[in-house]
Amino acid sequence: MSRQPHDEQALDADDAILAFDDVSMRYGRGPETLKDLTFSLEPGSFHFLTGASGAGKSSLLKLIYLAAKPSKGLMHLFGQDVSTVPPKQQPMLRRRIGVVFQEFRLLDHMSAFDNVALPLRIAGRKPDSYRQDVAELLAWVGLRSRMHAMPATLAGGEKQRLAIARAVVNRPDILLADEPTGNVDHEMGLRILRLFVELNRLGTTVLIATHDQDLVARSGKPVLHLEDGRLTQLGPIGGAS
Amino acid sequence: MSDFDPGRWKPAPFLPETDARDGSLIFVVATLCFLACLTALTVLATDRAARGWSDQLTGQATVIVRAKGSETPDSAAARAAEALSGLPGVGEVRALEKEKAEALIAPWLGDTADLDDLPVPRLVAVDLDPKAPATPQSLDKALKAQGLDAVVDDHSIWLKDIQRAAGIARWIGVGVFVLIAAAAGAVVAFATRAGLTARHEVVEVLHLAGAEDTFIARLFQMRFARMAALAGLFGAGGAAIMGAILRLMGGGQGLTPVLPIVWTDLLAVLPCPVAAGLVAAVAARLTAQSLIAKMT
Ligand SMILES: Nc1ncnc2c1ncn2[C@@H]1O[C@H](COP(=O)(O)OP(=O)(O)OP(=O)(O)O)[C@@H](O)[C@H]1O
Ligand SMILES: [Mg+2]
């Protein structure tokens, strides 16, 4: 059973870590990809984002990690209206968001270890303060023996786990994952889910876009469902009454 | 392989180290630097040549003496030389022999002319005190006082010509220099644009991981500055070798008086790598920043 009640859609923007108020989004001059979205995420919450291919899941995540701008509506992130955040402060917001991209976006010229260390280096941390953490995290996602491997030499599932390790290494306030179990077997899928639940317990707000209905059902977590760019459901999938 | 030791891990460079285009960029910038250094050497040598010539000319005047009445040209020339020697600001005075004067005009008259029948004017060479040269007016006055029909040529027409030519050469040199620097900047800007496009993925990941725009721009700035400095080293080295060859080929005096290079001129190529690095740094920085700013 979920802690999230169905009808608490309009959370106060001040309490929410993320709040959309009638947000739409389009690519260039194209049609609206996302339409009139209103929802909010409480700090420490855990949601799935479902919907058919092309429904707009990745686009919604792009808005949140500041790679796209709403064409309409208000979006609050960490209590700040993002349209008023000066460009100079955007990097600081981005550092509080961990993203597992659908297409991984690993840096091919760096080893697995370097890829995971990247967000920490960008945040200005000294190598000695994180070497051990990075090694442990890589071991935890099952890449203990591939730390020095180049991404091009990794299997799909290994890349996925590497991308996850990079997204969570900085202990982000929000973790966004786009199809994080798309390339792994059932067992690894559950393991990844456990990692997300663990991070969530430590305080990270989690939003996972997925097709994996089984994973959603198993987790018992609430669902945001997109249908052709519109939000149609907020609550546990097949939630009782 | 568990031979990976995190304790000995060293962070990898943020940008991929090498690029297929690096070689051609270095070649182009090195060539530009080579040309810029050659221009600098040429300007220095031309300047020196012009100064040498004008020093020679300033230190001398020529007096053209025509015999009047029954006086022989030889005697008129001798009297003129006497009148001038000992004047303040005048050094040695020499009346040139008849043959010398004839030799000077022979090319215009041809061998057939019987110069003996012509009243060929005589020349008197006057060395002037380089510190306080006598003015042409004072020479003129002294000659008139002796009732001589003489014209003083202080070479000022030639002097002006040489100085004007040297000035033009200098400005052309500066112009070529600026043009080359601009071309180098444009090449680097172009390369930065290509480099950013080729590494779009990397730039985007850094950006999304919270890297500041200036941080990313600095990566490109450093990379291209380093590459241009290296190219500058090649170009400057090539130009220095070229200069040394010209100097040696010209014998003890270099190619005097056409291109009198001296060994210290070669020091002029030293700032080239730094200058190339700076131009590249500015060009790469500006290009990268404007491109990154457009990435949302
Ligand atoms: N960069 C883009 N430019 C233009 N249109 C885009 C772009 N990215 C996505 N779209 C369009 O926006 C719509 C939503 O795409 P999006 O990638 O958000 O869907 P999705 O729900 O993530 O799909 P999937 O489950 O296949 O990943 C689609 O119609 C897609 O064609
Ligand atoms: Mg998608």
Coordinates of C-alpha atoms and ligand atoms in Angstrom, one line a residue:
Chain A
M1 CA 0.0 0.0 0.0
S2 CA 1.2 3.4 -0.8
R3 CA 1.5 6.4 1.5
Q4 CA 0.4 8.7 -1.3
P5 CA -3.3 9.5 -1.2
H6 CA -5.0 9.8 -4.6
D7 CA -6.6 13.2 -4.1
E8 CA -3.6 15.1 -2.8
Q9 CA -2.8 16.2 -6.3
A10 CA -2.5 19.9 -5.6
L11 CA 0.2 19.9 -3.0
D12 CA 1.4 23.3 -1.8
A13 CA 4.2 24.2 -4.1
D14 CA 6.3 25.3 -1.1
D15 CA 6.3 21.8 0.4
A16 CA 6.8 20.0 -2.9
I17 CA 10.3 19.3 -4.3
L18 CA 8.8 19.5 -7.7
A19 CA 5.5 21.1 -8.7
F20 CA 4.0 21.5 -12.2
D21 CA 1.2 24.0 -12.6
D22 CA -0.6 23.7 -15.9
V23 CA 2.6 23.0 -17.7
S24 CA 2.8 22.4 -21.5
M25 CA 5.8 21.7 -23.6
R26 CA 6.6 21.5 -27.3
Y27 CA 9.6 20.9 -29.4
G28 CA 10.3 23.9 -31.6
R29 CA 7.2 24.9 -33.4
G30 CA 5.8 21.4 -33.3
P31 CA 2.6 20.3 -31.6
E32 CA 2.4 20.2 -27.8
T33 CA 4.2 17.1 -26.6
L34 CA 3.0 17.6 -23.0
K35 CA -0.3 19.2 -22.3
D36 CA -1.5 21.0 -19.2
L37 CA 0.3 19.0 -16.6
T38 CA -0.5 19.7 -13.0
F39 CA 1.1 17.6 -10.3
S40 CA 3.6 17.7 -7.6
L41 CA 6.1 15.4 -5.9
E42 CA 6.7 15.5 -2.2
P43 CA 10.2 15.3 -0.9
G44 CA 11.1 11.6 -0.3
S45 CA 8.3 10.3 -2.5
F46 CA 8.7 7.5 -5.1
H47 CA 6.7 7.5 -8.3
F48 CA 6.7 5.6 -11.5
L49 CA 5.9 7.3 -14.8
T50 CA 4.2 5.1 -17.3
G51 CA 2.7 5.5 -20.7
A52 CA 2.9 4.2 -24.2
S53 CA 5.9 4.8 -26.4
G54 CA 5.8 8.4 -27.5
A55 CA 3.4 9.4 -24.7
G56 CA 6.0 12.0 -23.5
K57 CA 7.8 10.3 -20.6
S58 CA 11.3 11.3 -21.6
S59 CA 10.1 14.7 -22.5
L60 CA 8.6 15.2 -19.0
L61 CA 11.9 14.1 -17.5
K62 CA 13.8 16.6 -19.8
L63 CA 11.7 19.4 -18.4
I64 CA 12.7 18.4 -14.8
Y65 CA 16.4 18.1 -15.5
L66 CA 16.3 21.5 -17.2
A67 CA 17.2 20.3 -20.7
A68 CA 13.9 21.7 -22.0
K69 CA 11.7 24.6 -21.1
P70 CA 7.9 24.7 -20.6
S71 CA 6.1 26.5 -23.4
K72 CA 3.4 27.3 -20.9
G73 CA 2.7 27.1 -17.2
L74 CA 4.8 27.2 -14.0
M75 CA 7.3 24.7 -12.9
H76 CA 8.8 24.8 -9.4
L77 CA 11.9 22.8 -8.6
F78 CA 13.3 22.7 -5.0
G79 CA 10.8 25.5 -4.2
Q80 CA 12.1 27.8 -7.0
D81 CA 10.3 28.9 -10.0
V82 CA 12.7 27.6 -12.7
S83 CA 11.8 30.4 -15.2
T84 CA 13.3 32.9 -12.7
V85 CA 16.5 30.9 -12.0
P86 CA 19.4 32.8 -13.6
P87 CA 21.5 30.7 -16.0
K88 CA 24.4 30.9 -13.6
Q89 CA 22.5 29.1 -10.9
Q90 CA 21.2 26.3 -13.1
P91 CA 24.3 24.2 -12.8
M92 CA 23.8 24.1 -9.0
L93 CA 20.2 22.9 -9.5
R94 CA 21.4 20.2 -12.0
R95 CA 23.9 18.9 -9.5
R96 CA 21.0 18.0 -7.2
I97 CA 19.4 15.9 -9.9
G98 CA 20.6 12.5 -10.8
V99 CA 19.6 11.3 -14.3
V100 CA 19.7 7.8 -15.8
F101 CA 19.2 8.6 -19.5
Q102 CA 17.2 6.2 -21.7
E103 CA 20.3 6.1 -24.1
F104 CA 22.8 6.1 -21.1
R105 CA 24.9 8.9 -22.4
L106 CA 28.1 7.5 -21.1
L107 CA 31.4 9.2 -22.0
D108 CA 33.1 6.8 -24.4
H109 CA 36.6 8.2 -23.9
M110 CA 36.6 7.5 -20.2
S111 CA 36.7 4.3 -18.1
A112 CA 33.7 3.1 -16.2
F113 CA 35.3 4.4 -13.0
D114 CA 35.8 7.9 -14.6
N115 CA 32.3 8.0 -15.8
V116 CA 31.0 7.4 -12.3
A117 CA 33.4 9.9 -10.8
L118 CA 32.3 12.6 -13.3
P119 CA 29.6 14.3 -11.3
L120 CA 31.8 14.4 -8.2
R121 CA 34.6 16.0 -10.2
I122 CA 32.3 18.5 -11.7
A123 CA 31.0 19.3 -8.2
G124 CA 34.6 20.1 -7.3
R125 CA 35.3 17.1 -5.0
K126 CA 38.9 16.0 -4.5
P127 CA 39.6 12.4 -5.8
D128 CA 40.8 11.2 -2.4
S129 CA 37.4 12.0 -0.9
Y130 CA 35.5 9.7 -3.2
R131 CA 37.7 7.0 -4.7
Q132 CA 36.5 4.4 -2.3
D133 CA 32.9 5.4 -2.6
V134 CA 33.0 5.1 -6.4
A135 CA 34.7 1.7 -6.2
E136 CA 32.1 0.4 -3.7
L137 CA 29.2 1.7 -5.8
L138 CA 30.6 0.1 -8.9
A139 CA 31.0 -3.2 -7.0
W140 CA 27.5 -2.8 -5.8
V141 CA 26.0 -2.6 -9.3
G142 CA 28.0 -5.7 -10.2
L143 CA 30.8 -3.9 -12.1
R144 CA 33.7 -4.7 -9.7
S145 CA 35.7 -6.4 -12.4
R146 CA 34.9 -3.8 -15.1
M147 CA 35.9 -0.6 -13.4
H148 CA 38.7 0.2 -15.9
A149 CA 36.7 -0.9 -18.9
M150 CA 35.7 1.5 -21.6
P151 CA 31.9 1.9 -22.1
A152 CA 32.2 0.7 -25.7
T153 CA 33.3 -2.7 -24.4
L154 CA 30.4 -3.1 -22.0
A155 CA 27.3 -5.2 -22.6
G156 CA 24.0 -3.3 -22.7
G157 CA 23.0 -4.3 -19.2
E158 CA 26.4 -3.3 -17.9
K159 CA 26.1 0.1 -19.5
Q160 CA 22.8 0.5 -17.9
R161 CA 24.1 -0.3 -14.4
L162 CA 27.0 2.1 -15.1
A163 CA 24.6 4.9 -16.0
I164 CA 22.7 4.2 -12.8
A165 CA 25.9 4.3 -10.7
R166 CA 26.8 7.7 -12.3
A167 CA 23.3 9.0 -11.6
V168 CA 23.2 8.2 -7.9
V169 CA 26.9 8.7 -6.9
N170 CA 26.3 12.3 -5.9
R171 CA 23.4 11.4 -3.6
P172 CA 21.0 13.6 -5.6
D173 CA 17.9 15.1 -4.1
I174 CA 15.9 13.8 -7.0
L175 CA 16.7 10.7 -9.1
L176 CA 15.1 10.6 -12.5
A177 CA 15.5 7.3 -14.3
D178 CA 14.3 6.7 -17.9
E179 CA 13.7 3.0 -18.6
P180 CA 16.4 1.9 -16.1
T181 CA 15.6 -1.7 -16.3
G182 CA 15.1 -1.9 -20.1
N183 CA 18.3 -3.8 -20.7
V184 CA 18.7 -6.0 -17.7
D185 CA 17.3 -9.4 -16.8
H186 CA 14.5 -9.8 -14.2
E187 CA 16.9 -10.4 -11.4
M188 CA 19.0 -7.4 -12.1
G189 CA 15.8 -5.4 -12.5
L190 CA 14.8 -6.2 -9.0
R191 CA 18.2 -5.4 -7.7
I192 CA 18.1 -2.0 -9.4
L193 CA 14.7 -1.4 -7.9
R194 CA 16.0 -2.3 -4.5
L195 CA 18.9 0.3 -5.0
F196 CA 16.3 3.0 -5.8
V197 CA 14.2 2.1 -2.9
E198 CA 17.3 2.2 -0.7
L199 CA 18.2 5.6 -2.0
N200 CA 14.6 6.7 -1.5
R201 CA 14.8 5.6 2.1
L202 CA 17.9 7.8 2.5
G203 CA 15.7 10.8 1.4
T204 CA 16.1 10.9 -2.4
T205 CA 12.9 11.6 -4.3
V206 CA 12.6 9.1 -7.1
L207 CA 10.8 9.2 -10.4
I208 CA 11.2 6.3 -12.8
A209 CA 9.8 6.2 -16.3
T210 CA 9.2 2.6 -17.4
H211 CA 7.2 0.2 -19.5
D212 CA 7.9 -2.5 -17.0
Q213 CA 4.4 -3.1 -15.6
D214 CA 5.8 -6.0 -13.6
L215 CA 8.3 -3.8 -11.8
V216 CA 5.6 -1.2 -11.1
A217 CA 3.3 -3.8 -9.7
R218 CA 5.9 -5.4 -7.5
S219 CA 7.0 -2.1 -6.1
G220 CA 3.5 -1.0 -5.1
K221 CA 4.6 2.6 -5.7
P222 CA 2.2 5.3 -7.1
V223 CA 2.1 5.9 -10.8
L224 CA 1.9 9.0 -13.0
H225 CA 0.4 7.8 -16.2
L226 CA 0.8 9.8 -19.5
E227 CA -1.5 9.3 -22.4
D228 CA -0.6 11.3 -25.5
G229 CA 1.0 14.0 -23.4
R230 CA -1.7 14.2 -20.8
L231 CA -1.5 13.1 -17.2
T232 CA -4.4 10.6 -16.6
Q233 CA -3.7 9.0 -13.3
L234 CA -1.9 9.7 -10.1
G235 CA -1.8 6.8 -7.7
P236 CA -0.9 3.1 -7.4
I237 CA -1.5 1.2 -10.6
G238 CA -4.8 -0.5 -10.3
G239 CA -5.1 1.2 -6.9
A240 CA -8.0 0.0 -4.8
S241 CA -11.2 2.1 -5.0
Chain B
M1 CA 40.4 -8.2 -14.1
S2 CA 40.6 -7.1 -10.6
D3 CA 44.0 -5.4 -11.1
F4 CA 42.3 -2.0 -11.0
D5 CA 43.3 -0.1 -7.9
P6 CA 41.1 2.8 -7.1
G7 CA 43.8 4.2 -4.9
R8 CA 46.0 4.8 -7.9
W9 CA 43.2 6.0 -10.2
K10 CA 44.0 9.4 -11.9
P11 CA 41.1 11.4 -13.3
A12 CA 40.9 11.2 -17.1
P13 CA 40.7 14.4 -19.2
F14 CA 37.2 15.7 -19.5
L15 CA 37.6 16.0 -23.3
P16 CA 38.8 13.2 -25.6
E17 CA 42.6 13.8 -26.0
T18 CA 43.0 13.5 -29.7
D19 CA 41.0 14.2 -32.8
A20 CA 41.7 13.5 -36.4
R21 CA 41.5 17.2 -37.1
D22 CA 44.3 18.1 -34.7
G23 CA 47.0 17.4 -37.1
S24 CA 45.7 19.7 -39.8
L25 CA 44.9 22.5 -37.3
I26 CA 48.5 22.3 -36.0
F27 CA 49.8 22.4 -39.5
V28 CA 47.7 25.4 -40.5
V29 CA 48.5 27.4 -37.4
A30 CA 52.2 26.5 -37.6
T31 CA 52.3 27.7 -41.2
L32 CA 50.6 31.0 -40.2
C33 CA 53.1 31.4 -37.4
F34 CA 56.0 30.7 -39.8
L35 CA 54.7 33.4 -42.2
A36 CA 54.2 35.8 -39.3
C37 CA 57.7 35.3 -38.1
L38 CA 59.2 35.7 -41.5
T39 CA 57.3 38.9 -41.9
A40 CA 58.7 40.1 -38.6
L41 CA 62.2 39.2 -39.7
T42 CA 61.8 40.9 -43.0
V43 CA 60.4 44.1 -41.4
L44 CA 63.4 44.2 -39.0
A45 CA 65.9 43.6 -41.8
T46 CA 64.2 46.2 -44.1
D47 CA 64.2 48.7 -41.3
R48 CA 67.9 48.1 -40.7
A49 CA 68.7 48.4 -44.4
A50 CA 66.8 51.6 -44.7
R51 CA 68.6 53.0 -41.6
G52 CA 71.9 52.0 -43.1
W53 CA 71.3 53.7 -46.3
S54 CA 70.0 56.9 -44.8
D55 CA 72.9 57.0 -42.4
Q56 CA 75.2 56.8 -45.4
L57 CA 73.3 59.5 -47.3
T58 CA 72.9 61.8 -44.3
G59 CA 76.6 61.7 -43.8
Q60 CA 77.3 63.0 -47.3
A61 CA 76.6 65.7 -49.8
T62 CA 77.6 66.1 -53.4
V63 CA 78.5 69.3 -55.0
I64 CA 78.2 69.7 -58.8
V65 CA 80.6 72.3 -60.1
R66 CA 80.5 73.8 -63.6
A67 CA 83.5 75.8 -64.8
K68 CA 82.7 79.4 -65.7
G69 CA 84.5 81.5 -68.3
S70 CA 88.0 80.5 -69.0
E71 CA 88.5 78.5 -65.8
T72 CA 89.2 74.8 -66.3
P73 CA 86.9 72.3 -64.7
D74 CA 89.8 71.0 -62.7
S75 CA 90.6 74.3 -61.2
A76 CA 86.9 75.1 -60.4
A77 CA 86.6 71.7 -58.7
A78 CA 89.7 72.3 -56.7
R79 CA 88.6 75.8 -55.6
A80 CA 85.2 74.4 -54.6
A81 CA 86.9 71.7 -52.5
E82 CA 89.1 74.3 -50.9
A83 CA 86.1 76.6 -50.1
L84 CA 84.3 73.8 -48.4
S85 CA 87.0 72.1 -46.4
G86 CA 87.4 73.6 -42.9
L87 CA 83.8 74.7 -42.7
P88 CA 82.0 73.8 -39.5
G89 CA 80.2 70.5 -39.8
V90 CA 82.3 69.4 -42.8
G91 CA 84.8 66.5 -42.6
E92 CA 86.8 65.3 -45.6
V93 CA 86.2 66.9 -49.0
R94 CA 87.4 65.3 -52.2
A95 CA 87.2 66.6 -55.8
L96 CA 86.4 63.6 -57.9
E97 CA 88.7 63.1 -61.0
K98 CA 87.4 63.8 -64.4
E99 CA 87.3 60.1 -65.2
K100 CA 84.9 59.5 -62.3
A101 CA 82.5 62.2 -63.4
E102 CA 82.7 60.9 -67.0
A103 CA 82.1 57.4 -65.9
L104 CA 79.0 58.5 -64.1
I105 CA 77.4 60.0 -67.2
A106 CA 78.8 57.6 -69.7
P107 CA 75.8 55.3 -69.5
W108 CA 73.6 58.0 -70.8
L109 CA 75.8 59.2 -73.6
G110 CA 77.3 56.0 -74.9
D111 CA 80.9 55.1 -75.7
T112 CA 80.9 57.0 -78.9
A113 CA 80.5 60.4 -77.4
D114 CA 83.6 62.4 -77.2
L115 CA 83.4 63.7 -73.7
D116 CA 86.5 65.8 -74.0
D117 CA 84.5 68.3 -76.1
L118 CA 81.7 68.5 -73.6
P119 CA 81.7 70.8 -70.5
V120 CA 81.2 67.9 -68.2
P121 CA 80.6 69.2 -64.7
R122 CA 82.9 68.0 -61.9
L123 CA 81.8 66.4 -58.6
V124 CA 83.0 67.2 -55.2
A125 CA 82.2 64.6 -52.5
V126 CA 81.7 66.1 -49.0
D127 CA 81.7 64.1 -45.9
L128 CA 79.6 65.7 -43.2
D129 CA 80.0 65.6 -39.5
P130 CA 77.4 63.0 -38.5
K131 CA 76.7 64.7 -35.2
A132 CA 76.2 68.3 -36.5
P133 CA 76.2 68.2 -40.3
A134 CA 76.7 71.4 -42.2
T135 CA 73.4 72.6 -43.8
P136 CA 73.2 72.7 -47.6
Q137 CA 72.6 76.5 -47.3
S138 CA 76.0 77.0 -45.5
L139 CA 77.8 75.0 -48.2
D140 CA 76.0 77.0 -50.9
K141 CA 77.0 80.3 -49.2
A142 CA 80.6 79.3 -49.1
L143 CA 80.6 78.3 -52.7
K144 CA 78.9 81.5 -53.9
A145 CA 81.4 83.5 -51.9
Q146 CA 84.1 82.1 -54.2
G147 CA 82.0 82.9 -57.3
L148 CA 81.5 79.3 -58.2
D149 CA 78.7 78.0 -60.3
A150 CA 77.8 75.0 -58.1
V151 CA 74.8 73.0 -57.0
V152 CA 74.7 71.3 -53.6
D153 CA 72.9 68.0 -53.4
D154 CA 72.4 66.9 -49.8
H155 CA 70.7 63.7 -50.9
S156 CA 67.5 64.8 -49.1
I157 CA 65.3 63.7 -52.0
W158 CA 66.8 60.2 -51.9
L159 CA 66.6 60.2 -48.1
K160 CA 62.9 61.0 -48.2
D161 CA 62.3 58.3 -50.8
I162 CA 64.1 55.7 -48.6
Q163 CA 62.3 56.7 -45.5
R164 CA 59.0 56.7 -47.3
A165 CA 59.7 53.2 -48.7
A166 CA 60.8 51.9 -45.3
G167 CA 57.7 53.4 -43.7
I168 CA 55.5 51.7 -46.3
A169 CA 57.4 48.4 -45.8
R170 CA 56.9 48.6 -42.1
W171 CA 53.1 49.3 -42.4
I172 CA 52.8 46.4 -44.9
G173 CA 54.6 44.2 -42.4
V174 CA 52.2 45.3 -39.6
G175 CA 49.2 44.8 -41.9
V176 CA 50.4 41.3 -42.9
F177 CA 51.0 40.5 -39.2
V178 CA 47.5 41.6 -38.2
L179 CA 46.0 39.6 -41.1
I180 CA 47.8 36.5 -40.1
A181 CA 46.8 36.8 -36.5
A182 CA 43.2 37.3 -37.6
A183 CA 43.4 34.3 -39.8
A184 CA 44.9 32.2 -37.0
G185 CA 42.0 33.3 -34.7
A186 CA 39.4 32.5 -37.4
V187 CA 41.0 29.0 -38.0
V188 CA 40.9 28.3 -34.2
A189 CA 37.3 29.6 -33.9
F190 CA 36.4 27.3 -36.8
A191 CA 38.2 24.4 -35.2
T192 CA 36.5 25.1 -31.9
R193 CA 33.1 25.0 -33.5
A194 CA 34.0 21.7 -35.2
G195 CA 35.4 20.4 -32.0
L196 CA 32.3 21.3 -30.0
T197 CA 30.0 19.8 -32.6
A198 CA 32.1 16.6 -32.7
R199 CA 32.0 16.4 -28.9
H200 CA 28.4 17.5 -28.6
E201 CA 27.6 14.4 -26.6
V202 CA 30.4 15.1 -24.1
V203 CA 29.5 18.7 -23.7
E204 CA 25.9 17.9 -23.1
V205 CA 26.7 15.3 -20.5
L206 CA 29.0 17.7 -18.7
H207 CA 26.3 20.4 -18.9
L208 CA 23.6 18.1 -17.5
A209 CA 25.9 16.9 -14.8
G210 CA 26.0 20.5 -13.6
A211 CA 29.2 21.8 -15.1
E212 CA 29.2 25.6 -15.5
D213 CA 29.4 27.0 -19.0
T214 CA 32.6 28.7 -18.2
F215 CA 34.1 25.5 -17.0
I216 CA 33.3 23.7 -20.3
A217 CA 34.4 26.7 -22.4
R218 CA 37.7 26.7 -20.4
L219 CA 38.3 23.0 -21.4
F220 CA 38.2 24.0 -25.1
Q221 CA 40.2 27.2 -24.4
M222 CA 43.0 25.2 -22.8
R223 CA 43.0 22.6 -25.4
F224 CA 43.2 24.9 -28.3
A225 CA 45.7 27.3 -26.6
R226 CA 48.0 24.3 -26.0
M227 CA 47.7 23.1 -29.5
A228 CA 48.3 26.6 -31.0
A229 CA 51.3 27.2 -28.7
L230 CA 52.8 23.9 -30.0
A231 CA 52.1 25.0 -33.6
G232 CA 53.6 28.4 -32.8
L233 CA 56.7 26.6 -31.6
F234 CA 57.0 24.7 -34.9
G235 CA 56.3 27.8 -37.0
A236 CA 58.7 30.0 -35.0
G237 CA 61.4 27.3 -35.1
G238 CA 61.0 27.0 -38.8
A239 CA 61.2 30.8 -39.3
A240 CA 64.3 31.0 -37.1
I241 CA 66.0 28.3 -39.1
M242 CA 65.1 30.1 -42.3
G243 CA 66.5 33.3 -40.9
A244 CA 69.7 31.6 -39.8
I245 CA 70.1 30.1 -43.3
L246 CA 69.6 33.6 -44.9
R247 CA 72.1 35.1 -42.4
L248 CA 74.7 32.4 -43.2
M249 CA 74.1 32.5 -46.9
G250 CA 74.8 36.3 -47.0
G251 CA 78.3 35.8 -45.5
G252 CA 79.6 37.9 -42.7
Q253 CA 77.3 40.7 -43.5
G254 CA 74.2 38.6 -44.1
L255 CA 72.5 39.6 -47.3
T256 CA 73.6 43.1 -46.9
P257 CA 72.4 45.5 -48.1
V258 CA 69.2 43.8 -49.3
L259 CA 68.3 41.9 -46.2
P260 CA 70.8 42.6 -43.4
I261 CA 69.6 40.0 -40.8
V262 CA 71.6 40.0 -37.6
W263 CA 71.6 37.1 -35.1
T264 CA 69.6 39.0 -32.5
D265 CA 66.8 39.4 -35.0
L266 CA 66.0 35.8 -34.6
L267 CA 64.9 36.5 -31.0
A268 CA 61.9 38.2 -32.5
V269 CA 60.3 34.8 -33.1
L270 CA 60.3 34.0 -29.4
P271 CA 57.0 35.6 -28.5
C272 CA 55.3 33.6 -31.3
P273 CA 54.2 30.5 -29.4
V274 CA 52.8 32.6 -26.6
A275 CA 51.0 35.0 -29.0
A276 CA 49.6 32.0 -30.9
G277 CA 48.4 30.5 -27.7
L278 CA 46.7 33.7 -26.6
V279 CA 45.0 34.2 -29.9
A280 CA 43.8 30.6 -29.9
A281 CA 42.6 30.9 -26.2
V282 CA 40.6 34.0 -26.9
A283 CA 39.1 32.6 -30.1
A284 CA 38.2 29.2 -28.6
R285 CA 36.8 30.8 -25.4
L286 CA 34.5 33.2 -27.3
T287 CA 33.3 30.5 -29.7
A288 CA 32.8 27.9 -27.1
Q289 CA 30.9 30.2 -24.8
S290 CA 28.5 31.4 -27.5
L291 CA 27.9 27.9 -28.6
I292 CA 27.3 26.5 -25.1
A293 CA 25.0 29.4 -24.2
K294 CA 22.8 28.3 -27.1
M295 CA 22.4 24.8 -25.7
T296 CA 19.7 26.0 -23.2
Ligands
LIG1 N1 14.0 16.1 -29.7 C1 12.8 16.0 -30.2 N2 12.4 16.8 -31.2 C2 11.1 16.8 -31.7 N3 10.2 15.9 -31.2 C3 10.6 15.0 -30.2 C4 11.9 15.1 -29.7 N4 11.9 14.1 -28.7 C5 10.7 13.5 -28.7 N5 9.9 14.1 -29.6 C6 8.5 13.7 -29.8 O1 7.8 13.9 -28.6 C7 6.9 12.9 -28.3 C8 7.2 12.2 -27.0 O2 8.4 11.6 -27.0 P1 9.1 11.0 -25.7 O3 10.5 10.6 -26.1 O4 9.0 12.0 -24.6 O5 8.2 9.7 -25.5 P2 8.4 8.5 -24.5 O6 7.2 8.4 -23.7 O7 9.7 8.7 -23.7 O8 8.6 7.3 -25.5 P3 9.4 6.0 -25.2 O9 8.7 5.1 -24.3 O10 9.5 5.3 -26.6 O11 10.8 6.4 -24.7 C9 7.0 11.9 -29.5 O12 6.0 12.1 -30.4 C10 8.4 12.2 -30.1 O13 8.4 12.0 -31.4
MG2 MG 11.5 7.8 -23.7

